[in-house]
PDB file of C-alpha atoms in Angstrom:
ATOM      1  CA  UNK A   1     -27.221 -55.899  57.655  1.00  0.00           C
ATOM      2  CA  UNK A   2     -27.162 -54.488  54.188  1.00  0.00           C
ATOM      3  CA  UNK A   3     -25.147 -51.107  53.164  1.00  0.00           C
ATOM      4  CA  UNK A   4     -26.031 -48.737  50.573  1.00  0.00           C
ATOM      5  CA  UNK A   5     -23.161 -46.732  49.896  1.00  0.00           C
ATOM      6  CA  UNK A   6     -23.120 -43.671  47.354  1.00  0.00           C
ATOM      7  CA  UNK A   7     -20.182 -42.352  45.990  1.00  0.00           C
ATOM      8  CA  UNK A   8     -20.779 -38.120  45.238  1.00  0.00           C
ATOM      9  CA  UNK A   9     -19.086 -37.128  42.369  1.00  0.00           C
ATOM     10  CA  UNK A  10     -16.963 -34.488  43.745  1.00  0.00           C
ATOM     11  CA  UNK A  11     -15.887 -31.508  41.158  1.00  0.00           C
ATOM     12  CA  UNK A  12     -11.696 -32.100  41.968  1.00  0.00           C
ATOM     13  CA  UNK A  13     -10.817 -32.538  38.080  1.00  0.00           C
ATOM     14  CA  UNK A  14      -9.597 -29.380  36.002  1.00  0.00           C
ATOM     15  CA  UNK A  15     -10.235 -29.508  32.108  1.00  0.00           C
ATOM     16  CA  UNK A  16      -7.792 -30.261  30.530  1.00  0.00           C
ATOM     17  CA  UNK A  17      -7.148 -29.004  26.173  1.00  0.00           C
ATOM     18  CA  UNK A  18      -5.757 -31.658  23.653  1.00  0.00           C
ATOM     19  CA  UNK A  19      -2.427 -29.245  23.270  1.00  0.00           C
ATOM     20  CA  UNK A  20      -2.006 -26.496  25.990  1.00  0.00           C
ATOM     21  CA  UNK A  21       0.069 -24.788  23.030  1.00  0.00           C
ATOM     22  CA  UNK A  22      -1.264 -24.937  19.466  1.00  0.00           C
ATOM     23  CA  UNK A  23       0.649 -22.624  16.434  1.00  0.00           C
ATOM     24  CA  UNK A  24      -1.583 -21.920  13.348  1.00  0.00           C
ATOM     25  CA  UNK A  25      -0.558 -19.469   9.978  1.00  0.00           C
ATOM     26  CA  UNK A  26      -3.502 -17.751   8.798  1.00  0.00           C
ATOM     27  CA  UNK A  27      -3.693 -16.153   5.232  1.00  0.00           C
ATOM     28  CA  UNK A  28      -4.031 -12.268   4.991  1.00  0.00           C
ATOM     29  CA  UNK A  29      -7.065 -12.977   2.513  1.00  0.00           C
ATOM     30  CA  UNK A  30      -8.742 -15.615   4.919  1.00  0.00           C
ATOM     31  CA  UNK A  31     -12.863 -14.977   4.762  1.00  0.00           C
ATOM     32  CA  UNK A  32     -14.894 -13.627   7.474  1.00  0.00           C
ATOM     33  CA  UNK A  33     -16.780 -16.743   9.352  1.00  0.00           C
ATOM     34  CA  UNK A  34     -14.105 -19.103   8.381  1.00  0.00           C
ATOM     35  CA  UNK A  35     -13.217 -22.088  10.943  1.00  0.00           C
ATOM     36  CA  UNK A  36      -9.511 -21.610  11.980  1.00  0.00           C
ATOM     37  CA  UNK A  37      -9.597 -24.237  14.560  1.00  0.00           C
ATOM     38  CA  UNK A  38     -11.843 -26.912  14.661  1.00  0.00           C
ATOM     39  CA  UNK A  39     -14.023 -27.499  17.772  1.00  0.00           C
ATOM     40  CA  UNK A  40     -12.657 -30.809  17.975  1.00  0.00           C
ATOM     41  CA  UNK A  41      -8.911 -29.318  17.945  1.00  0.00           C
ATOM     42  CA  UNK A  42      -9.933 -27.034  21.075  1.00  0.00           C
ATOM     43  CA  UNK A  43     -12.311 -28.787  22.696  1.00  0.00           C
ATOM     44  CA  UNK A  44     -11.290 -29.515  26.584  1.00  0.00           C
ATOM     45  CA  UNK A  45     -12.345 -33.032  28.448  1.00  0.00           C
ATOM     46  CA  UNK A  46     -13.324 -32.791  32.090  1.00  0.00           C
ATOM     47  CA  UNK A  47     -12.709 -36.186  34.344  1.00  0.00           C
ATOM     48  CA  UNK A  48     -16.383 -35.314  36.385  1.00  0.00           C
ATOM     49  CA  UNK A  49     -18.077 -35.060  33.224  1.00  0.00           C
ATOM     50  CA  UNK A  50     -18.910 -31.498  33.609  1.00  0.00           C
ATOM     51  CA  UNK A  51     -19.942 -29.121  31.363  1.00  0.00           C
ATOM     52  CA  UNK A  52     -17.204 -27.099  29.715  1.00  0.00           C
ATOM     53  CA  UNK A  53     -17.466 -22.966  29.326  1.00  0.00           C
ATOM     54  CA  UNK A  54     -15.287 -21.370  27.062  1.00  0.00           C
ATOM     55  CA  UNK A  55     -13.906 -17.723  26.792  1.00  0.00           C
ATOM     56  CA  UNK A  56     -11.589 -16.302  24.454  1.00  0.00           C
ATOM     57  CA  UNK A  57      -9.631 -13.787  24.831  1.00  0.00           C
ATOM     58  CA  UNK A  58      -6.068 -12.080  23.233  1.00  0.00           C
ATOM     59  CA  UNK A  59      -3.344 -10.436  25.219  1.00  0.00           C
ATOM     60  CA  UNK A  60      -1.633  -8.153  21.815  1.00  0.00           C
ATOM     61  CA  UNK A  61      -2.967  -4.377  21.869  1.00  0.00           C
ATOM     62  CA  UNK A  62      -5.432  -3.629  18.952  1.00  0.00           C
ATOM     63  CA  UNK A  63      -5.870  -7.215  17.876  1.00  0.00           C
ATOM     64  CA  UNK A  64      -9.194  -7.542  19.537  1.00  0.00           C
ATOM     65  CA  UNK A  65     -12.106  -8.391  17.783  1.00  0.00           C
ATOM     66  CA  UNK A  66     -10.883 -10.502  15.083  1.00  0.00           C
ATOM     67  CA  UNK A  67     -11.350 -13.711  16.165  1.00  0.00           C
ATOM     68  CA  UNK A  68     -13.841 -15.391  18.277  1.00  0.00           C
ATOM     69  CA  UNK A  69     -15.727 -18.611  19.414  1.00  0.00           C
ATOM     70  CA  UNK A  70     -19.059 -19.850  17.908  1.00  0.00           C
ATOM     71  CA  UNK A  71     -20.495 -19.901  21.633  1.00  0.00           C
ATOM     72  CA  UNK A  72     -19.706 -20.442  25.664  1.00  0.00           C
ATOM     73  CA  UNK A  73     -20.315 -24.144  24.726  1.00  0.00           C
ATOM     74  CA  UNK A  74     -18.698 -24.466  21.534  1.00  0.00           C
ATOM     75  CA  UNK A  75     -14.398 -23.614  21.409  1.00  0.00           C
ATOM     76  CA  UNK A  76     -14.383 -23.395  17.965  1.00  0.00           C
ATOM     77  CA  UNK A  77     -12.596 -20.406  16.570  1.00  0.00           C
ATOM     78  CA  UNK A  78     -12.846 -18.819  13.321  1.00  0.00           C
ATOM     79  CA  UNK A  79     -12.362 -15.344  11.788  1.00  0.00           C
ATOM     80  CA  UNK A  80     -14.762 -12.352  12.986  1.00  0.00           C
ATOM     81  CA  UNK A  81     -13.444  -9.567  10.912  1.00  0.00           C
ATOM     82  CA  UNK A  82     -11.324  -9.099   8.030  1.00  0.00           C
ATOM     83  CA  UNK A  83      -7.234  -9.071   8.209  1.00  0.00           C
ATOM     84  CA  UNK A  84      -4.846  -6.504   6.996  1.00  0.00           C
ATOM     85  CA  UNK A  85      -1.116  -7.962   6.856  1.00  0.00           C
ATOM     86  CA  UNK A  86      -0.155  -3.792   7.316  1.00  0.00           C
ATOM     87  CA  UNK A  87      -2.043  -4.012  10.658  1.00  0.00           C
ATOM     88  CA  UNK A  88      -0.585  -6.736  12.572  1.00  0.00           C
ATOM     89  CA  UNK A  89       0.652  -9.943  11.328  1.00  0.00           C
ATOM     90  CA  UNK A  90       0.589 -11.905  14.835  1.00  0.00           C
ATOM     91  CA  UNK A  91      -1.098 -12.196  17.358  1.00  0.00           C
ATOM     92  CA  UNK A  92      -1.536 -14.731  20.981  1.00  0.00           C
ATOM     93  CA  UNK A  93      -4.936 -15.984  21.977  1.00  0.00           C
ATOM     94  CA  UNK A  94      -5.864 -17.203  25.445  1.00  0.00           C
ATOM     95  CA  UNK A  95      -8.654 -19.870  25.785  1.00  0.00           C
ATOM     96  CA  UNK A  96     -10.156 -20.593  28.769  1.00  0.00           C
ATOM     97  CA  UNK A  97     -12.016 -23.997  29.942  1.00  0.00           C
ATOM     98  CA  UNK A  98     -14.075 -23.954  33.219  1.00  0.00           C
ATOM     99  CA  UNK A  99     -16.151 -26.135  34.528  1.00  0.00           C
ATOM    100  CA  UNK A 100     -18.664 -24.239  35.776  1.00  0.00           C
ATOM    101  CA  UNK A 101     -20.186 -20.504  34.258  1.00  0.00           C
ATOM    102  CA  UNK A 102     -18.518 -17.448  34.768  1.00  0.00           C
ATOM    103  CA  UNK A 103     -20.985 -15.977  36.729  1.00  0.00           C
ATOM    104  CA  UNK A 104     -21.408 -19.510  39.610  1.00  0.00           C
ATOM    105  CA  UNK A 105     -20.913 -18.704  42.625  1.00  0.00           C
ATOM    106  CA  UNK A 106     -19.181 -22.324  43.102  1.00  0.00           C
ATOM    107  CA  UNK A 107     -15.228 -22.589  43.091  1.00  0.00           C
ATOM    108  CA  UNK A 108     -14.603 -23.634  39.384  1.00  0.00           C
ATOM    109  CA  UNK A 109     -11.501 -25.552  37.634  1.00  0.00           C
ATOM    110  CA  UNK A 110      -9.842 -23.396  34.771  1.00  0.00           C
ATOM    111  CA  UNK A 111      -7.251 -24.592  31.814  1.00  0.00           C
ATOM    112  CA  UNK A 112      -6.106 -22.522  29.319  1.00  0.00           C
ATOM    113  CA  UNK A 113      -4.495 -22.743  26.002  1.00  0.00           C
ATOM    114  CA  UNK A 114      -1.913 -20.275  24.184  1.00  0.00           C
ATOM    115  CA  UNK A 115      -2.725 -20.216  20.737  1.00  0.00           C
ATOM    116  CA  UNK A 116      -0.402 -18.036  18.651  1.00  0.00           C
ATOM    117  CA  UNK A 117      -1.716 -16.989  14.859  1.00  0.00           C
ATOM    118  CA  UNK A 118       0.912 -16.189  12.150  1.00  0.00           C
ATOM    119  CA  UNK A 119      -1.060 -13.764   9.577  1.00  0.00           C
ATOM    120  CA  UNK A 120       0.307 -15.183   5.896  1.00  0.00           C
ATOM    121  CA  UNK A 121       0.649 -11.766   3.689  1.00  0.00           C
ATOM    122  CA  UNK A 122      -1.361 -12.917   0.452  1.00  0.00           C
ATOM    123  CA  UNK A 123      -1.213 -11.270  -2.699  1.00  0.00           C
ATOM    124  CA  UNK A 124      -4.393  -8.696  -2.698  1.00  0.00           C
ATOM    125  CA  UNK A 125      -2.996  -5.320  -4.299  1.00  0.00           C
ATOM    126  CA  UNK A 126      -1.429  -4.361  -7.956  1.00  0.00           C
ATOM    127  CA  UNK A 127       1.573  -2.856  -8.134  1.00  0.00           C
ATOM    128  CA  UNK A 128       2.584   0.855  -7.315  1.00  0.00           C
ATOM    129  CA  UNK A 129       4.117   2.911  -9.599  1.00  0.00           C
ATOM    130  CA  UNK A 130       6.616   5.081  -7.301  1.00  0.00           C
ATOM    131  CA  UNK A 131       7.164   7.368  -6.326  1.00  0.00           C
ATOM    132  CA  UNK A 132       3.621   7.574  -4.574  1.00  0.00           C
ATOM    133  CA  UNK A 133       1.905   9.219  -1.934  1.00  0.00           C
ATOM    134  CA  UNK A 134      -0.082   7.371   0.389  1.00  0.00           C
ATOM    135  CA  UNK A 135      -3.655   8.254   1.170  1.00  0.00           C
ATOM    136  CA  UNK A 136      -4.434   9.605   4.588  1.00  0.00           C
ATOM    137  CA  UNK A 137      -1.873   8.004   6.337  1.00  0.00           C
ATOM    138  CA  UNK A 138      -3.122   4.304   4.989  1.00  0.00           C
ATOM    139  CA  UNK A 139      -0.265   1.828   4.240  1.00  0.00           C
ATOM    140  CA  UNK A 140      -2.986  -0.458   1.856  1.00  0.00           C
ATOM    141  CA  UNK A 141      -3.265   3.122  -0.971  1.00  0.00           C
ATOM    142  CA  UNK A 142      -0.440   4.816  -2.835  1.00  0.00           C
ATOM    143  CA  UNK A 143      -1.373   7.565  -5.390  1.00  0.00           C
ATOM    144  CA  UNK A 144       1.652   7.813  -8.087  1.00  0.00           C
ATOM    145  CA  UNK A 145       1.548  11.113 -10.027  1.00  0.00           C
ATOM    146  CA  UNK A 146       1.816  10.831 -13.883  1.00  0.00           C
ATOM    147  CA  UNK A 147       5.617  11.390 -15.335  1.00  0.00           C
ATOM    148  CA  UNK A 148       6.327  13.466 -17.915  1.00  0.00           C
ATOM    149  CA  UNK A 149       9.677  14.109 -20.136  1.00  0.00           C
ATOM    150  CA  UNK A 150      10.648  16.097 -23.523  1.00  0.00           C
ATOM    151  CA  UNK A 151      12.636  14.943 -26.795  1.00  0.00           C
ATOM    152  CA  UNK A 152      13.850  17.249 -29.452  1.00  0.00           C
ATOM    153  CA  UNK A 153      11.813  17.546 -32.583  1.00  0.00           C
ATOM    154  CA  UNK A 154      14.031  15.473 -36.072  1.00  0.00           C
ATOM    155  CA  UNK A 155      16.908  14.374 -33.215  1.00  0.00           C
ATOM    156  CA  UNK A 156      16.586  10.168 -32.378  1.00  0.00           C
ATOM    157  CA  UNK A 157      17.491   9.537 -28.730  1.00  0.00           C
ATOM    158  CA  UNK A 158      19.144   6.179 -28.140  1.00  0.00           C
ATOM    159  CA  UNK A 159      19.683   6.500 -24.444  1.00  0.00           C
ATOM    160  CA  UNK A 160      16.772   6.298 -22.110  1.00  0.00           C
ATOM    161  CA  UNK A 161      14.735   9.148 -21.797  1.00  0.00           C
ATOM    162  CA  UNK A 162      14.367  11.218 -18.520  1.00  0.00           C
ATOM    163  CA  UNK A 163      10.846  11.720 -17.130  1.00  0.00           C
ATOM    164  CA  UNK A 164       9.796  13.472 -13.758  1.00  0.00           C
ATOM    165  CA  UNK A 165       9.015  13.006 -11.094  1.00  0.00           C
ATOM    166  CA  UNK A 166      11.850   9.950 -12.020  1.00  0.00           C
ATOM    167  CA  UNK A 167      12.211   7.019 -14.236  1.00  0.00           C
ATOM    168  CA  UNK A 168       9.329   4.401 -14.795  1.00  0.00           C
ATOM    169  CA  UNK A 169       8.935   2.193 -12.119  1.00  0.00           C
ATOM    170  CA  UNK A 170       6.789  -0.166  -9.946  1.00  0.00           C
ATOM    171  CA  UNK A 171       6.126  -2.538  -6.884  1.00  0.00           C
ATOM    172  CA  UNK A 172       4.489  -5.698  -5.468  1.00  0.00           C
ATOM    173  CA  UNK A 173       3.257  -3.760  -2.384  1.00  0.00           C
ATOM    174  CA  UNK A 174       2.922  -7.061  -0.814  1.00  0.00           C
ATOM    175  CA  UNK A 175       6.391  -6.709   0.208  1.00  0.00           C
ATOM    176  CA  UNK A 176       6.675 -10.479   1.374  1.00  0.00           C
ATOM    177  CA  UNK A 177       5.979 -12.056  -1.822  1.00  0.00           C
ATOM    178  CA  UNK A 178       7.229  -8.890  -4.152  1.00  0.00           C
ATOM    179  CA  UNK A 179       6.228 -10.819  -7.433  1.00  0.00           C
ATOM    180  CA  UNK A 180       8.375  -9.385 -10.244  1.00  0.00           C
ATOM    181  CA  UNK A 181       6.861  -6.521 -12.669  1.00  0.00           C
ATOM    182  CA  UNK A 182       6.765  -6.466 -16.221  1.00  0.00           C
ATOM    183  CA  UNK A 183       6.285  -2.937 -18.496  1.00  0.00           C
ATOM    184  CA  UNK A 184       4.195  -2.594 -21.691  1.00  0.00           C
ATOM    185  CA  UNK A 185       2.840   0.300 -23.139  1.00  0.00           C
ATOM    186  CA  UNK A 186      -1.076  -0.307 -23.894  1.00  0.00           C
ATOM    187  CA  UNK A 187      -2.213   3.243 -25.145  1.00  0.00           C
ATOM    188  CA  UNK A 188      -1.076   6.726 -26.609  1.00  0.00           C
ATOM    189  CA  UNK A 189       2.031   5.395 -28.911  1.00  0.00           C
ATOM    190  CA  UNK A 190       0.792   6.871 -32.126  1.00  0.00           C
ATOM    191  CA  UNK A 191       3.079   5.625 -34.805  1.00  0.00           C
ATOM    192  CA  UNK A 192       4.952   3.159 -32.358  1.00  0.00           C
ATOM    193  CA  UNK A 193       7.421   5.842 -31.962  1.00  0.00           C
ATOM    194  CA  UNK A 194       8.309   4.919 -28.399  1.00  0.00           C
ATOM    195  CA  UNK A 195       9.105   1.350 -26.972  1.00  0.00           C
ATOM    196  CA  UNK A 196       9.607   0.314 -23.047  1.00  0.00           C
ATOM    197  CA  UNK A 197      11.704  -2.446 -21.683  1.00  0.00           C
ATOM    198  CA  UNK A 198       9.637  -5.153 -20.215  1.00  0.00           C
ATOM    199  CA  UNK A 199      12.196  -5.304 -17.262  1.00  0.00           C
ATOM    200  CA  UNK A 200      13.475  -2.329 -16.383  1.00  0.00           C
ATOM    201  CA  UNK A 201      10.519   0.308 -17.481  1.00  0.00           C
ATOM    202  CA  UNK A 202      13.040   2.221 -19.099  1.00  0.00           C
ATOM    203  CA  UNK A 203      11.175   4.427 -22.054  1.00  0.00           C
ATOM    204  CA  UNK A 204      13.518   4.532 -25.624  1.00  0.00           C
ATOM    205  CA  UNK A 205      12.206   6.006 -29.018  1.00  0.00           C
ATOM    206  CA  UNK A 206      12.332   3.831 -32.343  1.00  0.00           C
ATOM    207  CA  UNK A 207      12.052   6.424 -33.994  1.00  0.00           C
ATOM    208  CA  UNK A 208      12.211  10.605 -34.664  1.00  0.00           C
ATOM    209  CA  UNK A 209       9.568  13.034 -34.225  1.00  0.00           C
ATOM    210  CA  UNK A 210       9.207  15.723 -37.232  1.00  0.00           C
ATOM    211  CA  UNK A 211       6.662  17.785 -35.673  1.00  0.00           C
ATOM    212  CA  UNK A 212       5.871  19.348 -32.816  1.00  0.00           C
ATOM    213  CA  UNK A 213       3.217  17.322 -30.958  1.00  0.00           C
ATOM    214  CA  UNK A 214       2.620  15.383 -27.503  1.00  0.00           C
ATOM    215  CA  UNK A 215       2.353  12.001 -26.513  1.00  0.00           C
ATOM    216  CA  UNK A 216       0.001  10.573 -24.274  1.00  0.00           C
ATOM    217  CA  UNK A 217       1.102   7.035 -23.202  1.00  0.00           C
ATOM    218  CA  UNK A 218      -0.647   4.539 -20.957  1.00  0.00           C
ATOM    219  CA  UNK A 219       2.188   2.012 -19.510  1.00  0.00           C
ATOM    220  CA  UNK A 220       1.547  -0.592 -17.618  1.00  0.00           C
ATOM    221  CA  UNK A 221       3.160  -3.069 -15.161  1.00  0.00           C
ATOM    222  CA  UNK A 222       1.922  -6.092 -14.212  1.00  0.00           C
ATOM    223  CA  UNK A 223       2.730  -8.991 -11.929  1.00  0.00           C
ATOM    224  CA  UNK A 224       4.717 -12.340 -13.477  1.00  0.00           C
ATOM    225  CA  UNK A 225       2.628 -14.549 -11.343  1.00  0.00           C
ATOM    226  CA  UNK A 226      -0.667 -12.900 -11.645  1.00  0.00           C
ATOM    227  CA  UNK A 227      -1.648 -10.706 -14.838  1.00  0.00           C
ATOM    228  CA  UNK A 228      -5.034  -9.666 -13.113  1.00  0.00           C
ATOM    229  CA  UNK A 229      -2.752  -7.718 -10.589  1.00  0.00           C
ATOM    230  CA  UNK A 230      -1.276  -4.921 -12.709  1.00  0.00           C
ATOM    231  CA  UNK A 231      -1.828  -0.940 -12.645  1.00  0.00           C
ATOM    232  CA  UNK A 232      -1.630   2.060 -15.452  1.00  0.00           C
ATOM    233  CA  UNK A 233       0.404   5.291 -15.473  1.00  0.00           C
ATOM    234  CA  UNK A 234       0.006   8.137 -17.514  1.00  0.00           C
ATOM    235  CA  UNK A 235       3.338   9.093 -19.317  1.00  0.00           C
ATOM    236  CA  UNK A 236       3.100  12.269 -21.122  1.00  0.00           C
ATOM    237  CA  UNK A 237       6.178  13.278 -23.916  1.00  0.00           C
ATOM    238  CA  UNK A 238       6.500  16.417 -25.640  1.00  0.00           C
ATOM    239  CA  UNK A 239       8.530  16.970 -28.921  1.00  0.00           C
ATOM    240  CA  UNK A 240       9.890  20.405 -28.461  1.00  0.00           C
ATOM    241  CA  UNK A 241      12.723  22.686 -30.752  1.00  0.00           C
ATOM    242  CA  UNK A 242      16.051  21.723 -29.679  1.00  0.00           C
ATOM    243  CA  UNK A 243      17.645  24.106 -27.819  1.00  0.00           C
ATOM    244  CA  UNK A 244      21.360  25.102 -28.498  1.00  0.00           C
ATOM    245  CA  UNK A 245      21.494  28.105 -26.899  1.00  0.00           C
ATOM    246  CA  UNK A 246      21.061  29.925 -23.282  1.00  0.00           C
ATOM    247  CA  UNK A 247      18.739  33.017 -22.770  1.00  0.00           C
ATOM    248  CA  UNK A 248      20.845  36.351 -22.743  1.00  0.00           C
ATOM    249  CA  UNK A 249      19.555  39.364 -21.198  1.00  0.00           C
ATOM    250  CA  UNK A 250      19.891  43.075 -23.752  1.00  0.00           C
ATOM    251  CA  UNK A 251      22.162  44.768 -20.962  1.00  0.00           C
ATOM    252  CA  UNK A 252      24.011  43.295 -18.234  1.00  0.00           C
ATOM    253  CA  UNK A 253      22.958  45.664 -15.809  1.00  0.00           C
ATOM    254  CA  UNK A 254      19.603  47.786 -15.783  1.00  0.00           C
ATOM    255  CA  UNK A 255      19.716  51.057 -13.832  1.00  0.00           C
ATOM    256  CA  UNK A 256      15.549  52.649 -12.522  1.00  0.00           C
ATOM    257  CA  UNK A 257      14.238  55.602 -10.769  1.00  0.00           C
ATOM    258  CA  UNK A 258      11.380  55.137  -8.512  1.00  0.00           C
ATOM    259  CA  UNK A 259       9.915  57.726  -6.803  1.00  0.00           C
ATOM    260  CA  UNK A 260       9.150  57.892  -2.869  1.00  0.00           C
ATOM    261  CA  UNK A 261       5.576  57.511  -1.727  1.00  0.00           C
ATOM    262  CA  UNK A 262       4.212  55.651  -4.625  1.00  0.00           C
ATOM    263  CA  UNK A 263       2.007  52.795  -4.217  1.00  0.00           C
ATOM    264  CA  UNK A 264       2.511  48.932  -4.533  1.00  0.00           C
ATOM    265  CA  UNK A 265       2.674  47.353  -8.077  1.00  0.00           C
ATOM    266  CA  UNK A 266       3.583  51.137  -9.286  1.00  0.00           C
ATOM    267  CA  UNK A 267       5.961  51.630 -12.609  1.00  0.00           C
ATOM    268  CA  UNK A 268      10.004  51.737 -12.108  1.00  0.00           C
ATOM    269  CA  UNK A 269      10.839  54.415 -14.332  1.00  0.00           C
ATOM    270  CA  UNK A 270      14.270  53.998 -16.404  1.00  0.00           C
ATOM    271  CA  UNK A 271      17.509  56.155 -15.118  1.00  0.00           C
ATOM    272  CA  UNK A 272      17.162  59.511 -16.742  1.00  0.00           C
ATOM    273  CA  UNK A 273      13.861  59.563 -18.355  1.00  0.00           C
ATOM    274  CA  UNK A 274      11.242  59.252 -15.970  1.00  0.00           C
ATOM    275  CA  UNK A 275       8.490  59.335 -18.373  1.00  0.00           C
ATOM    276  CA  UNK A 276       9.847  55.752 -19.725  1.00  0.00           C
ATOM    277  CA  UNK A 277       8.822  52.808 -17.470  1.00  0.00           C
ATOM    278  CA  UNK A 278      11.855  49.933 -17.316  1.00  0.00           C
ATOM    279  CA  UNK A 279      11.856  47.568 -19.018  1.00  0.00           C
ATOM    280  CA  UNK A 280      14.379  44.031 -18.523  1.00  0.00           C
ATOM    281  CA  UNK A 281      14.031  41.971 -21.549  1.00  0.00           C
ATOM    282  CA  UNK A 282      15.955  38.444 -22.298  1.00  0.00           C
ATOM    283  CA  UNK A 283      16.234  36.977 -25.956  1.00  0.00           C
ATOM    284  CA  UNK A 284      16.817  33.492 -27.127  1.00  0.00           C
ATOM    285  CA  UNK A 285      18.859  32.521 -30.379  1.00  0.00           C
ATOM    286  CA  UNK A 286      16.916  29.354 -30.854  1.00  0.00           C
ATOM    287  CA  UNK A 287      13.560  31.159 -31.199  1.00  0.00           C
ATOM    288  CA  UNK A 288      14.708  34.810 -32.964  1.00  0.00           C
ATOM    289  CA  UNK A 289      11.163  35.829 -33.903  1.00  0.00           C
ATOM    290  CA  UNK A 290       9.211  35.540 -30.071  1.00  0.00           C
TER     291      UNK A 290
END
């Protein structure tokens, strides 16, 4: 008597990944569509030779979306929308292996592999000149207003001068590399009569101003490591009179009539001669003739 015996391949073996656990560091400036892991690093084996379906998902708040697999059937992941370092710079993926589609009706085997992504911060803005005001509540823009400061006409300042809204000076904004800034002034310096420290920003004069006029100088800082990252502020000077003396008013005290009922923006009349409006003037020794 002759047996035929068939053996039914019965589905009792869960996928199972290369490395349950896989770590990878991402650059900030990574391009969209780019492989971060290859199929062949994610791709699950199945003892009964099924066919593998794969899901991905990630378990960090507002990290969705960014990356993704290239299909049910193929794990590999790569990069679905651009990064922003300012946004989030990790993030924990969950990839699923079953062995049969989401949507069978059959009791299906399930692995899944933690993959945790480390975004690099990469070196993608110029430098800020501070202070600065960032634009509608977005970390990536800050708008620096220009500074300003004031020497004395025929009088040579050695010290550094003082500008508003504070002294000359700039960032890496990519705070995790923070490439060191160099100063230069590229516009504006009629006669070379101003000079800026390549280190510090600080603005000297080389030498006096005999007339008054006003400056209009274009300084700017750029990164060590990268001269294409650099940025341009407006510094305007003014040579002005020297001032040696205070304003002073005529009278130290000023004594008016006004009269009850009058309208707004009427005349106060002086004390005793109510045909004379009041008037409070101040005079300056340093400018006699205005």
């Amino acid at each position: 008597l002759e047996i035929l015996v068939t053996i039914l391949n019965e589905n009792d073996n869960p996928p199972v990944f290369p490395q349950p656990k896989i770590s990878k560091h991402v650059p900030e400036d990574t391009e969209v569509d780019t492989a971060i892991l290859a199929s062949e690093e994610v791709t699950a084996t199945d003892a009964d030779l099924d066919t593998i379906y794969y899901e991905l998902t990630t378990t960090v708040q507002n990290t969705e979306g960014y990356f993704a697999i290239r299909g049910v059937n193929n794990p590999e992941i790569y990069l679905q929308r651009a990064l922003d370092y300012d946004k989030f710079n990790s993030t924990t993926l969950l990839l699923y292996a079953r062995d049969r589609p989401v949507t069978s009706p059959e009791p299906a085997n399930t692995a899944t592999a933690t993959i945790t992504i480390t975004i690099k911060q990469s070196d993608t803005r110029a430098p800020w000149f501070l202070p600065c005001t960032q634009l509608h509540n977005d970390t990536s823009v800050c708008i620096s207003s220009p500074y300003s400061g004031r020497v004395n006409i025929s009088e040579m300042s050695t010290d550094p001068l003082l500008l508003e809204p504070g002294p000359i000076y700039a960032v890496d904004p990519d705070y995790t590399i923070s490439d060191r800034i160099v100063y230069s002034i590229v516009g504006g310096n009629t006669n070379e009569v101003f000079s800026v420290d390549a280190d510090t920003g600080n603005l000297t004069m080389n030498k006096i101003v005999t007339s008054p006029d006003s400056f209009l100088l274009q300084v700017m800082a750029t990164q060590v490591s990268n001269i294409r990252k650099y940025s341009v502020a407006t510094v305007e000077i003014k040579a002005i009179n020297k001032s040696n003396f205070p304003p002073y008013f005529e009278k130290g005290v000023y004594n008016g009539t006004v009269f009850v009922g009058l309208p707004q923006r009427s005349f106060v009349y002086q004390a005793g001669d109510p045909s004379t409006p009041l008037v409070i003037m101040a005079m300056d020794q340093d400018f006699p003739d205005v």
